Amino acid sequence: MTRPGPRISPALAGAVDLSALKQRPAADGGSGGKPGGVEVTEANLEAEVLVRSTELPVVVLLWSPRSDASTQLGDALTALAAADGGKWVFATVNVDTTPRVAQMFGVQAVPTVVALAAGRPLSSFEGMQPPEQLRRWIDSLMNAVEGKLGGAPGEEPADEVDPEIEQARAFLDAGEFDAARQAYQAILDANPGHQEAKGAVRQIGFLQRATTHPQDAVATADASPGDVEAAFAAADVEIMQQDIHGAFARLTDLVRRTAGDERTAVRTRLIELFDLFDPADPEVIAGRRNLANALY
C-alpha cells in the first residue's frame, strides 16, 4: 500500500524529496451511527488533527459502529468535551470507512483512543473506561500540555534571515554537505535551541551516512535478518528510496527480536530516523506508536 511521504525539513527538501509518494483514495465503506466530534478523513487529517493539535490537545477515538463499546466510549467523550467547553478537541475515526487513517495511527483494536499535542501522540488506551477514569485521563492530559501549545513549533520570523543561516543554506544548496554541516553546527553551538540548525545537522549527517551504503543493502539485510548493522544500512537506503514505512517497520521488527545493548542501539537509531521528518506526519506518528508497542 502506498502512503503519503513524511515531510522532511524545508532546508533539505531538495536533497531528499519524499513528495513523490502518492496516496490512493480512501476505501468505500458502510455507514452507521457515529459518536460526536470531528469526523476525521484522509482529506482533513492534517488540518483537523495534526495542525489543530498545535493549538489544543486533540483526542482521537478510533471506533467502529459494529462495536457497542466504541459508541459508548464516544458518547462519554462527547459529554466530557462539551463539559470542558472547548479546552480540547474531540475527533473520531471510523476504522471501517477510513482504514488507511486507522493504519496511520497503528490501531490494533477498537475502541482505541489516542491523544495528540503539537503533532505528537502523548497518550493512548484501548477499550471502554469508567467515566471517572476518563475524567482523570483528560485532566492528566491537560496538565501535561498546559502552557506548551498555541502555535506550530519551530517557526521563525520570515522577514529577516541571519547571515550565518543564509551562508549555511547556500552551502546546502550547492551540495557542499561538509561545509553546510559545519556552518549549521556553529549556529547550534551558539544557540542549542535553534530548530533549523538542529534539524539540518541531523539530516545532513544522515545523507552523508546513507550515501555510503551499497545499493544492495536491502537484499543483504533480508538475507541476514539478525545482522543489526546490515539492518541499519538497509533502513537508510529504504529512506533514500522513499520507502519510509519499510524502513520504520524493519527496525521496529528488529526491536522485537533483540535484547540488551543491541535493542537499545536499534531503538536509538529508529528514533533518529523519526527525527529526520516532520513530527506531525502520520507515518511518524504510526511509527512511534508501533515502536512503543514493540517495547512494551
Short mmCIF file of C-alpha atoms in Angstrom, two decimals:
data_model
loop_
_atom_site.label_atom_id
_atom_site.label_comp_id
_atom_site.label_asym_id
_atom_site.label_seq_id
_atom_site.Cartn_x
_atom_site.Cartn_y
_atom_site.Cartn_z
CA MET A 1 0.00 0.00 0.00
CA THR A 2 1.41 3.41 -1.00
CA ARG A 3 1.28 6.08 1.65
CA PRO A 4 1.84 9.83 1.71
CA GLY A 5 5.51 10.53 2.39
CA PRO A 6 6.65 12.31 5.53
CA ARG A 7 7.69 15.93 5.05
CA ILE A 8 11.36 16.49 5.60
CA SER A 9 12.54 19.90 6.80
CA PRO A 10 12.41 22.62 4.10
CA ALA A 11 16.16 23.15 4.18
CA LEU A 12 16.72 19.62 2.87
CA ALA A 13 13.63 19.23 0.72
CA GLY A 14 15.75 19.19 -2.42
CA ALA A 15 18.13 16.61 -1.02
CA VAL A 16 15.55 14.02 0.00
CA ASP A 17 12.31 14.59 -1.90
CA LEU A 18 9.55 12.43 -0.44
CA SER A 19 6.69 14.32 -2.02
CA ALA A 20 6.51 11.94 -4.99
CA LEU A 21 4.77 9.28 -2.93
CA LYS A 22 1.10 9.29 -3.87
CA GLN A 23 -1.90 8.08 -1.99
CA ARG A 24 -4.93 6.24 -3.28
CA PRO A 25 -8.47 7.34 -2.46
CA ALA A 26 -9.91 6.04 0.78
CA ALA A 27 -11.79 2.77 0.53
CA ASP A 28 -15.56 2.92 0.46
CA GLY A 29 -17.32 1.53 3.44
CA GLY A 30 -20.65 1.13 5.08
CA SER A 31 -22.43 3.62 7.24
CA GLY A 32 -23.57 3.64 10.78
CA GLY A 33 -24.35 5.92 13.67
CA LYS A 34 -21.30 7.85 14.78
CA PRO A 35 -20.17 9.45 18.02
CA GLY A 36 -19.93 13.22 18.27
CA GLY A 37 -16.79 15.16 17.48
CA VAL A 38 -14.94 15.99 14.29
CA GLU A 39 -15.11 13.12 11.80
CA VAL A 40 -11.58 12.52 10.51
CA THR A 41 -10.88 11.50 6.91
CA GLU A 42 -7.74 11.36 4.81
CA ALA A 43 -8.71 14.75 3.38
CA ASN A 44 -8.94 16.59 6.70
CA LEU A 45 -6.49 14.60 8.86
CA GLU A 46 -3.72 17.17 8.65
CA ALA A 47 -5.92 20.24 9.25
CA GLU A 48 -8.28 18.83 11.87
CA VAL A 49 -5.85 16.66 13.85
CA LEU A 50 -2.17 17.41 13.19
CA VAL A 51 -2.31 21.18 12.70
CA ARG A 52 -5.12 21.63 15.20
CA SER A 53 -3.08 19.80 17.84
CA THR A 54 -0.51 22.62 17.78
CA GLU A 55 -3.23 24.83 19.29
CA LEU A 56 -5.22 22.46 21.54
CA PRO A 57 -4.92 18.82 22.59
CA VAL A 58 -6.79 16.54 20.18
CA VAL A 59 -8.35 13.32 21.50
CA VAL A 60 -8.98 10.85 18.67
CA LEU A 61 -11.37 7.91 19.08
CA LEU A 62 -10.76 5.10 16.60
CA TRP A 63 -14.05 3.26 16.54
CA SER A 64 -16.44 1.00 14.61
CA PRO A 65 -20.26 1.07 14.53
CA ARG A 66 -20.02 -2.72 14.91
CA SER A 67 -18.65 -2.24 18.44
CA ASP A 68 -21.05 -1.29 21.23
CA ALA A 69 -18.09 -0.30 23.41
CA SER A 70 -17.00 2.15 20.69
CA THR A 71 -20.30 4.01 20.66
CA GLN A 72 -20.49 4.06 24.46
CA LEU A 73 -16.97 5.47 24.71
CA GLY A 74 -17.80 8.01 22.02
CA ASP A 75 -20.83 9.21 23.99
CA ALA A 76 -18.74 9.54 27.15
CA LEU A 77 -16.00 11.52 25.41
CA THR A 78 -18.56 13.74 23.67
CA ALA A 79 -20.03 14.62 27.06
CA LEU A 80 -16.61 15.37 28.54
CA ALA A 81 -15.64 17.57 25.58
CA ALA A 82 -18.88 19.54 25.95
CA ALA A 83 -18.37 19.92 29.69
CA ASP A 84 -14.82 21.24 29.19
CA GLY A 85 -16.03 23.97 26.85
CA GLY A 86 -13.53 23.80 24.02
CA LYS A 87 -10.36 23.22 26.05
CA TRP A 88 -9.60 20.19 23.88
CA VAL A 89 -10.80 18.79 20.56
CA PHE A 90 -12.65 15.51 20.21
CA ALA A 91 -12.22 13.73 16.86
CA THR A 92 -13.33 10.33 15.59
CA VAL A 93 -12.00 7.87 13.01
CA ASN A 94 -14.37 5.20 11.70
CA VAL A 95 -11.97 2.31 11.04
CA ASP A 96 -14.49 0.64 8.71
CA THR A 97 -14.81 3.58 6.32
CA THR A 98 -11.33 5.11 6.69
CA PRO A 99 -8.99 2.12 7.19
CA ARG A 100 -5.93 3.96 5.88
CA VAL A 101 -6.23 6.60 8.58
CA ALA A 102 -6.61 3.85 11.18
CA GLN A 103 -3.42 2.23 9.86
CA MET A 104 -1.57 5.55 10.16
CA PHE A 105 -2.42 5.55 13.86
CA GLY A 106 -1.30 1.91 14.17
CA VAL A 107 -4.62 0.88 15.71
CA GLN A 108 -4.92 -2.82 16.54
CA ALA A 109 -8.29 -2.93 18.31
CA VAL A 110 -11.43 -0.85 18.71
CA PRO A 111 -12.13 1.25 20.53
CA THR A 112 -8.73 2.91 20.81
CA VAL A 113 -8.18 6.47 21.99
CA VAL A 114 -5.05 8.48 21.10
CA ALA A 115 -4.29 11.96 22.44
CA LEU A 116 -2.05 14.27 20.39
CA ALA A 117 -0.41 17.62 21.10
CA ALA A 118 1.96 19.55 18.83
CA GLY A 119 1.51 16.78 16.27
CA ARG A 120 2.84 14.07 18.59
CA PRO A 121 0.96 11.25 20.30
CA LEU A 122 1.08 11.76 24.06
CA SER A 123 -1.07 9.00 25.48
CA SER A 124 -3.41 6.23 24.39
CA PHE A 125 -5.56 3.40 25.67
CA GLU A 126 -7.76 0.60 24.34
CA GLY A 127 -11.26 -0.42 25.43
CA MET A 128 -14.03 1.21 27.41
CA GLN A 129 -13.09 3.10 30.58
CA PRO A 130 -15.29 4.15 33.53
CA PRO A 131 -16.36 7.83 33.41
CA GLU A 132 -14.27 8.76 36.45
CA GLN A 133 -11.16 7.21 34.88
CA LEU A 134 -11.80 9.07 31.63
CA ARG A 135 -12.08 12.29 33.61
CA ARG A 136 -8.73 11.67 35.30
CA TRP A 137 -7.12 10.81 31.97
CA ILE A 138 -8.34 14.03 30.36
CA ASP A 139 -7.22 16.08 33.38
CA SER A 140 -3.79 14.47 33.22
CA LEU A 141 -3.57 15.29 29.51
CA MET A 142 -4.48 18.93 30.11
CA ASN A 143 -1.90 19.23 32.87
CA ALA A 144 0.79 17.75 30.63
CA VAL A 145 0.27 20.35 27.88
CA GLU A 146 -0.51 23.39 30.00
CA GLY A 147 1.33 26.41 28.61
CA LYS A 148 3.00 24.40 25.85
CA LEU A 149 0.62 24.90 22.91
CA GLY A 150 -0.61 27.87 20.93
CA GLY A 151 1.26 27.67 17.64
CA ALA A 152 3.26 25.46 15.32
CA PRO A 153 6.62 24.52 16.85
CA GLY A 154 9.90 25.72 15.35
CA GLU A 155 8.51 28.68 13.42
CA GLU A 156 10.85 31.64 12.97
CA PRO A 157 10.16 35.14 11.64
CA ALA A 158 10.41 35.20 7.86
CA ASP A 159 11.13 38.93 7.42
CA GLU A 160 14.83 38.80 8.38
CA VAL A 161 17.33 35.97 7.97
CA ASP A 162 20.55 35.73 9.95
CA PRO A 163 23.59 35.95 7.62
CA GLU A 164 25.01 32.78 9.17
CA ILE A 165 21.81 30.93 8.29
CA GLU A 166 21.97 32.31 4.75
CA GLN A 167 25.55 31.05 4.41
CA ALA A 168 24.66 27.59 5.75
CA ARG A 169 21.71 27.36 3.35
CA ALA A 170 23.94 28.43 0.46
CA PHE A 171 26.40 25.63 1.24
CA LEU A 172 23.50 23.18 1.36
CA ASP A 173 22.01 24.39 -1.93
CA ALA A 174 25.41 23.93 -3.54
CA GLY A 175 25.65 20.36 -2.27
CA GLU A 176 28.64 21.19 -0.05
CA PHE A 177 27.49 18.98 2.81
CA ASP A 178 30.66 19.15 4.92
CA ALA A 179 30.67 22.95 4.85
CA ALA A 180 26.93 23.13 5.45
CA ARG A 181 27.13 20.81 8.43
CA GLN A 182 29.99 22.80 9.95
CA ALA A 183 28.10 26.07 9.43
CA TYR A 184 24.91 24.72 10.99
CA GLN A 185 26.87 23.15 13.84
CA ALA A 186 28.45 26.52 14.63
CA ILE A 187 24.97 28.05 14.81
CA LEU A 188 23.81 25.21 17.02
CA ASP A 189 26.81 25.57 19.34
CA ALA A 190 25.92 29.23 19.86
CA ASN A 191 22.17 28.59 20.13
CA PRO A 192 21.38 24.97 21.16
CA GLY A 193 17.64 25.56 20.69
CA HIS A 194 17.86 26.67 17.05
CA GLN A 195 15.34 24.45 15.27
CA GLU A 196 16.59 24.76 11.69
CA ALA A 197 20.21 24.15 12.66
CA LYS A 198 19.28 21.18 14.84
CA GLY A 199 17.26 19.55 12.07
CA ALA A 200 19.85 20.32 9.38
CA VAL A 201 22.74 18.79 11.35
CA ARG A 202 20.71 15.59 11.84
CA GLN A 203 19.63 15.38 8.22
CA ILE A 204 22.97 16.22 6.66
CA GLY A 205 24.57 13.59 8.86
CA PHE A 206 22.00 11.09 7.65
CA LEU A 207 22.64 11.95 3.99
CA GLN A 208 26.39 11.62 4.41
CA ARG A 209 25.95 8.22 6.05
CA ALA A 210 23.22 6.90 3.76
CA THR A 211 25.06 7.69 0.54
CA THR A 212 27.95 5.44 1.58
CA HIS A 213 25.83 2.27 1.64
CA PRO A 214 25.80 -0.12 -1.34
CA GLN A 215 22.54 -0.23 -3.25
CA ASP A 216 22.13 -3.93 -2.46
CA ALA A 217 21.98 -3.14 1.28
CA VAL A 218 18.31 -4.11 1.48
CA ALA A 219 18.92 -7.54 -0.07
CA THR A 220 21.91 -8.07 2.21
CA ALA A 221 19.85 -7.29 5.31
CA ASP A 222 16.99 -9.51 4.14
CA ALA A 223 19.45 -12.38 3.77
CA SER A 224 20.85 -11.81 7.30
CA PRO A 225 17.87 -10.79 9.44
CA GLY A 226 19.89 -10.88 12.67
CA ASP A 227 22.62 -8.52 11.47
CA VAL A 228 21.94 -5.20 13.16
CA GLU A 229 24.46 -3.17 11.14
CA ALA A 230 23.03 -4.59 7.90
CA ALA A 231 19.55 -3.61 9.04
CA PHE A 232 20.75 -0.06 9.78
CA ALA A 233 22.21 0.25 6.29
CA ALA A 234 19.07 -1.18 4.70
CA ALA A 235 16.82 1.25 6.59
CA ASP A 236 18.94 4.19 5.41
CA VAL A 237 18.72 3.02 1.80
CA GLU A 238 14.96 2.47 2.10
CA ILE A 239 14.52 6.06 3.25
CA MET A 240 16.62 7.31 0.35
CA GLN A 241 14.37 5.23 -1.92
CA GLN A 242 11.28 6.81 -0.28
CA ASP A 243 10.18 3.56 1.37
CA ILE A 244 9.69 5.22 4.76
CA HIS A 245 7.20 2.67 6.03
CA GLY A 246 9.57 -0.17 5.12
CA ALA A 247 12.49 1.44 6.95
CA PHE A 248 10.47 2.03 10.12
CA ALA A 249 8.94 -1.45 10.02
CA ARG A 250 12.33 -3.13 9.53
CA LEU A 251 13.82 -1.57 12.65
CA THR A 252 10.65 -1.94 14.71
CA ASP A 253 10.67 -5.66 13.97
CA LEU A 254 14.34 -5.79 14.96
CA VAL A 255 13.48 -4.14 18.30
CA ARG A 256 11.14 -7.07 18.98
CA ARG A 257 13.85 -9.62 18.15
CA THR A 258 16.79 -8.13 20.05
CA ALA A 259 17.64 -7.55 23.71
CA GLY A 260 20.05 -5.64 25.90
CA ASP A 261 22.54 -3.28 24.26
CA GLU A 262 21.54 -4.35 20.76
CA ARG A 263 17.91 -3.49 21.42
CA THR A 264 18.91 -0.10 22.83
CA ALA A 265 21.02 0.61 19.74
CA VAL A 266 18.16 -0.29 17.37
CA ARG A 267 15.67 1.82 19.33
CA THR A 268 18.07 4.77 19.28
CA ARG A 269 18.62 4.51 15.52
CA LEU A 270 14.86 4.29 14.88
CA ILE A 271 14.20 7.42 16.92
CA GLU A 272 16.97 9.18 14.97
CA LEU A 273 15.14 8.28 11.75
CA PHE A 274 11.84 9.59 13.14
CA ASP A 275 13.57 12.87 13.92
CA LEU A 276 14.52 13.37 10.27
CA PHE A 277 10.89 14.15 9.46
CA ASP A 278 8.06 16.41 10.45
CA PRO A 279 6.84 15.04 13.80
CA ALA A 280 3.25 15.75 12.76
CA ASP A 281 3.36 13.35 9.83
CA PRO A 282 1.02 10.33 10.17
CA GLU A 283 3.79 7.93 9.13
CA VAL A 284 5.96 9.15 12.00
CA ILE A 285 3.04 9.06 14.45
CA ALA A 286 2.31 5.46 13.44
CA GLY A 287 5.99 4.58 13.65
CA ARG A 288 6.31 5.92 17.20
CA ARG A 289 3.18 4.06 18.25
CA ASN A 290 4.45 0.81 16.73
CA LEU A 291 7.79 1.26 18.50
CA ALA A 292 6.01 1.75 21.81
CA ASN A 293 4.03 -1.45 21.21
CA ALA A 294 7.25 -3.32 20.40
CA LEU A 295 8.91 -2.11 23.58
CA TYR A 296 6.03 -2.68 25.97
#
